[in-house]
Amino acid sequence: MIVVHHLNNSRSQRLLWLLEELALKYEIKRYQRDPKTMLAPAELREVHPLGKSPVITDGEVTLAESGAIMEYLLERYGSGRLAPPPGTAERLRYTYWMHFAEGTAMPPLVMKLIFDRMEKGPMPFFARPVAKALAGRVKRGFIEPNINRQLDFMEAELGKHAWFAGDQFTAADIQMSFPLEAAAARGGLNASRPKLMDFLGRIHAREAYRSALERGGEFQLLS
Ligand SMILES: N[C@@H](CCC(=O)N[C@@H](CS)C(=O)NCC(=O)O)C(=O)O
C-alpha cells in the first residue's frame, strides 16, 4: 500500500492530487508543522533522514523528493497516463517543467519567504534597521527580479499551449502547481499575468484536485 507521509500546507499536497488523478489507493500519515518555526516534526526523520515532506513508502520502497516520487508512481502505476510518450516534443517539455518547478522556480520563492521573515522576525530593536536594509537589498537586487523574469517566462509559455507540456494536462502541471501557488501567495503573481491565473483557476476546478484537498485537509501556503 502506498503511504504518503503528509505534512500540512506542503508540497505533499501535489502527490495526493497525482494519486487522485490516477485513482490509486493510498493511505495518509499526517505530520504537523511546528506553529512557531513552521518546520516539520522530528518524527518525519524516522521515515527519511532529511525529515522533509513529501516522502512515500510503498512496500520496500521509501522515496523522497516530489519529482522523483511522481516519476516513480507514474512509471509503476501510470500505465502511460499523465505523461506524453517518450521521444515527442511534449515529452521534452514535460521533462523540462518537471525539473524547472523545484530546480529553478522554487529557490527564489523560498528565499523570498526567508528574507521576508528576516525583516519581520523578532530581534533587538537596534538590529532591525540593519536587517531590513540587508533583506531589502537582496530582495530588490536578486530575488524579486528573478521571480518576475520567471513569471514572465511561464506566462509566455502558457500563451503557446493550454498546459505546460502541450495541449494535454500532465503530471508536469501538477509539479508546476506548487511554485505558482507559492508565487500567488508571496511572489506577486496576480491578475497582471492572466494565463498563469487562469492556469490556477483551471487546476482548482479539477475534481482530483478537490478530492486531494478533502483528503489532505488544510492547504494554505506560507506567505
Ligand atoms: N525539493 C523537495 C523539497 C522538500 C521540502 O522542502 N519540503 C518542505 C515542505 S513544502 C518541508 O518538509 N519543510 C519542513 C522542514 O523543512 O522542516 C521536494 O520537492 O520534495
PDB file of N, CA and C and ligand atoms in Angstrom, residues 7 9-12 14 33 38-40 44 51-54 64-67 102 175 178, ligand 1:
ATOM      1  N   LEU A   7       2.820  16.324   5.291  1.00  0.00           N
ATOM      2  CA  LEU A   7       2.957  17.474   6.195  1.00  0.00           C
ATOM      3  C   LEU A   7       1.899  18.493   5.784  1.00  0.00           C
ATOM      4  N   ASN A   9       0.048  21.848   4.797  1.00  0.00           N
ATOM      5  CA  ASN A   9       0.473  23.011   3.997  1.00  0.00           C
ATOM      6  C   ASN A   9       1.820  22.805   3.328  1.00  0.00           C
ATOM      7  N   SER A  10       1.928  21.767   2.556  1.00  0.00           N
ATOM      8  CA  SER A  10       3.251  21.473   1.992  1.00  0.00           C
ATOM      9  C   SER A  10       3.154  20.869   0.598  1.00  0.00           C
ATOM     10  N   ARG A  11       4.352  20.613   0.055  1.00  0.00           N
ATOM     11  CA  ARG A  11       4.445  20.033  -1.276  1.00  0.00           C
ATOM     12  C   ARG A  11       3.789  18.666  -1.376  1.00  0.00           C
ATOM     13  N   SER A  12       3.526  18.004  -0.274  1.00  0.00           N
ATOM     14  CA  SER A  12       2.954  16.664  -0.410  1.00  0.00           C
ATOM     15  C   SER A  12       1.513  16.727  -0.909  1.00  0.00           C
ATOM     16  N   ARG A  14       0.675  17.970  -3.607  1.00  0.00           N
ATOM     17  CA  ARG A  14       0.760  17.621  -5.030  1.00  0.00           C
ATOM     18  C   ARG A  14       0.654  16.115  -5.259  1.00  0.00           C
ATOM     19  N   ARG A  33       3.295  20.807  11.117  1.00  0.00           N
ATOM     20  CA  ARG A  33       4.403  21.750  11.264  1.00  0.00           C
ATOM     21  C   ARG A  33       4.376  22.367  12.660  1.00  0.00           C
ATOM     22  N   MET A  38       7.464  26.593  11.882  1.00  0.00           N
ATOM     23  CA  MET A  38       6.903  26.036  10.645  1.00  0.00           C
ATOM     24  C   MET A  38       7.694  24.829  10.119  1.00  0.00           C
ATOM     25  N   LEU A  39       8.632  24.322  10.922  1.00  0.00           N
ATOM     26  CA  LEU A  39       9.409  23.158  10.487  1.00  0.00           C
ATOM     27  C   LEU A  39       8.620  21.869  10.710  1.00  0.00           C
ATOM     28  N   ALA A  40       9.047  20.825  10.003  1.00  0.00           N
ATOM     29  CA  ALA A  40       8.412  19.511  10.156  1.00  0.00           C
ATOM     30  C   ALA A  40       8.818  18.901  11.498  1.00  0.00           C
ATOM     31  N   LEU A  44       9.379  12.825  11.343  1.00  0.00           N
ATOM     32  CA  LEU A  44       9.499  12.615   9.898  1.00  0.00           C
ATOM     33  C   LEU A  44      10.908  12.136   9.528  1.00  0.00           C
ATOM     34  N   GLY A  51      13.984  14.362   6.759  1.00  0.00           N
ATOM     35  CA  GLY A  51      12.786  14.799   7.500  1.00  0.00           C
ATOM     36  C   GLY A  51      11.948  15.834   6.768  1.00  0.00           C
ATOM     37  N   LYS A  52      11.958  15.800   5.426  1.00  0.00           N
ATOM     38  CA  LYS A  52      11.163  16.739   4.625  1.00  0.00           C
ATOM     39  C   LYS A  52       9.959  16.010   4.043  1.00  0.00           C
ATOM     40  N   SER A  53       8.988  16.770   3.669  1.00  0.00           N
ATOM     41  CA  SER A  53       7.811  16.203   3.041  1.00  0.00           C
ATOM     42  C   SER A  53       7.735  16.710   1.600  1.00  0.00           C
ATOM     43  N   PRO A  54       7.345  15.911   0.635  1.00  0.00           N
ATOM     44  CA  PRO A  54       6.772  14.580   0.805  1.00  0.00           C
ATOM     45  C   PRO A  54       7.809  13.454   0.871  1.00  0.00           C
ATOM     46  N   ALA A  64      11.841   9.992  -1.239  1.00  0.00           N
ATOM     47  CA  ALA A  64      11.596  11.421  -1.002  1.00  0.00           C
ATOM     48  C   ALA A  64      11.794  12.157  -2.321  1.00  0.00           C
ATOM     49  N   GLU A  65      11.524  13.453  -2.298  1.00  0.00           N
ATOM     50  CA  GLU A  65      11.699  14.383  -3.429  1.00  0.00           C
ATOM     51  C   GLU A  65      10.489  14.269  -4.363  1.00  0.00           C
ATOM     52  N   SER A  66       9.692  15.317  -4.389  1.00  0.00           N
ATOM     53  CA  SER A  66       8.400  15.196  -5.066  1.00  0.00           C
ATOM     54  C   SER A  66       8.499  14.785  -6.535  1.00  0.00           C
ATOM     55  N   GLY A  67       9.495  15.337  -7.274  1.00  0.00           N
ATOM     56  CA  GLY A  67       9.608  14.964  -8.688  1.00  0.00           C
ATOM     57  C   GLY A  67       9.941  13.480  -8.845  1.00  0.00           C
ATOM     58  N   GLU A 102      11.081  22.547  -9.159  1.00  0.00           N
ATOM     59  CA  GLU A 102      11.880  22.548  -7.924  1.00  0.00           C
ATOM     60  C   GLU A 102      13.283  23.116  -8.148  1.00  0.00           C
ATOM     61  N   GLN A 175       3.224  19.236 -10.905  1.00  0.00           N
ATOM     62  CA  GLN A 175       4.501  19.645 -10.307  1.00  0.00           C
ATOM     63  C   GLN A 175       4.648  21.175 -10.327  1.00  0.00           C
ATOM     64  N   PHE A 178       2.794  23.958  -7.460  1.00  0.00           N
ATOM     65  CA  PHE A 178       3.267  24.455  -6.162  1.00  0.00           C
ATOM     66  C   PHE A 178       3.992  25.796  -6.290  1.00  0.00           C
TER      67      PHE A 178
HETATM   68  N1  LIG B   1      12.625  19.630  -3.281  1.00  0.00           N
HETATM   69  C1  LIG B   1      11.938  18.940  -2.219  1.00  0.00           C
HETATM   70  C2  LIG B   1      11.607  19.946  -1.125  1.00  0.00           C
HETATM   71  C3  LIG B   1      11.074  19.310   0.128  1.00  0.00           C
HETATM   72  C4  LIG B   1      10.716  20.375   1.168  1.00  0.00           C
HETATM   73  O1  LIG B   1      11.440  21.348   1.381  1.00  0.00           O
HETATM   74  N2  LIG B   1       9.573  20.185   1.851  1.00  0.00           N
HETATM   75  C5  LIG B   1       9.103  21.140   2.829  1.00  0.00           C
HETATM   76  C6  LIG B   1       7.583  21.216   2.770  1.00  0.00           C
HETATM   77  S1  LIG B   1       6.935  22.061   1.415  1.00  0.00           S
HETATM   78  C7  LIG B   1       9.398  20.671   4.233  1.00  0.00           C
HETATM   79  O2  LIG B   1       9.401  19.498   4.501  1.00  0.00           O
HETATM   80  N3  LIG B   1       9.548  21.651   5.148  1.00  0.00           N
HETATM   81  C8  LIG B   1       9.643  21.419   6.549  1.00  0.00           C
HETATM   82  C9  LIG B   1      11.051  21.458   7.072  1.00  0.00           C
HETATM   83  O3  LIG B   1      11.975  21.848   6.344  1.00  0.00           O
HETATM   84  O4  LIG B   1      11.237  21.115   8.252  1.00  0.00           O
HETATM   85  C10 LIG B   1      10.685  18.258  -2.807  1.00  0.00           C
HETATM   86  O5  LIG B   1      10.199  18.721  -3.851  1.00  0.00           O
HETATM   87  O6  LIG B   1      10.227  17.238  -2.270  1.00  0.00           O
END
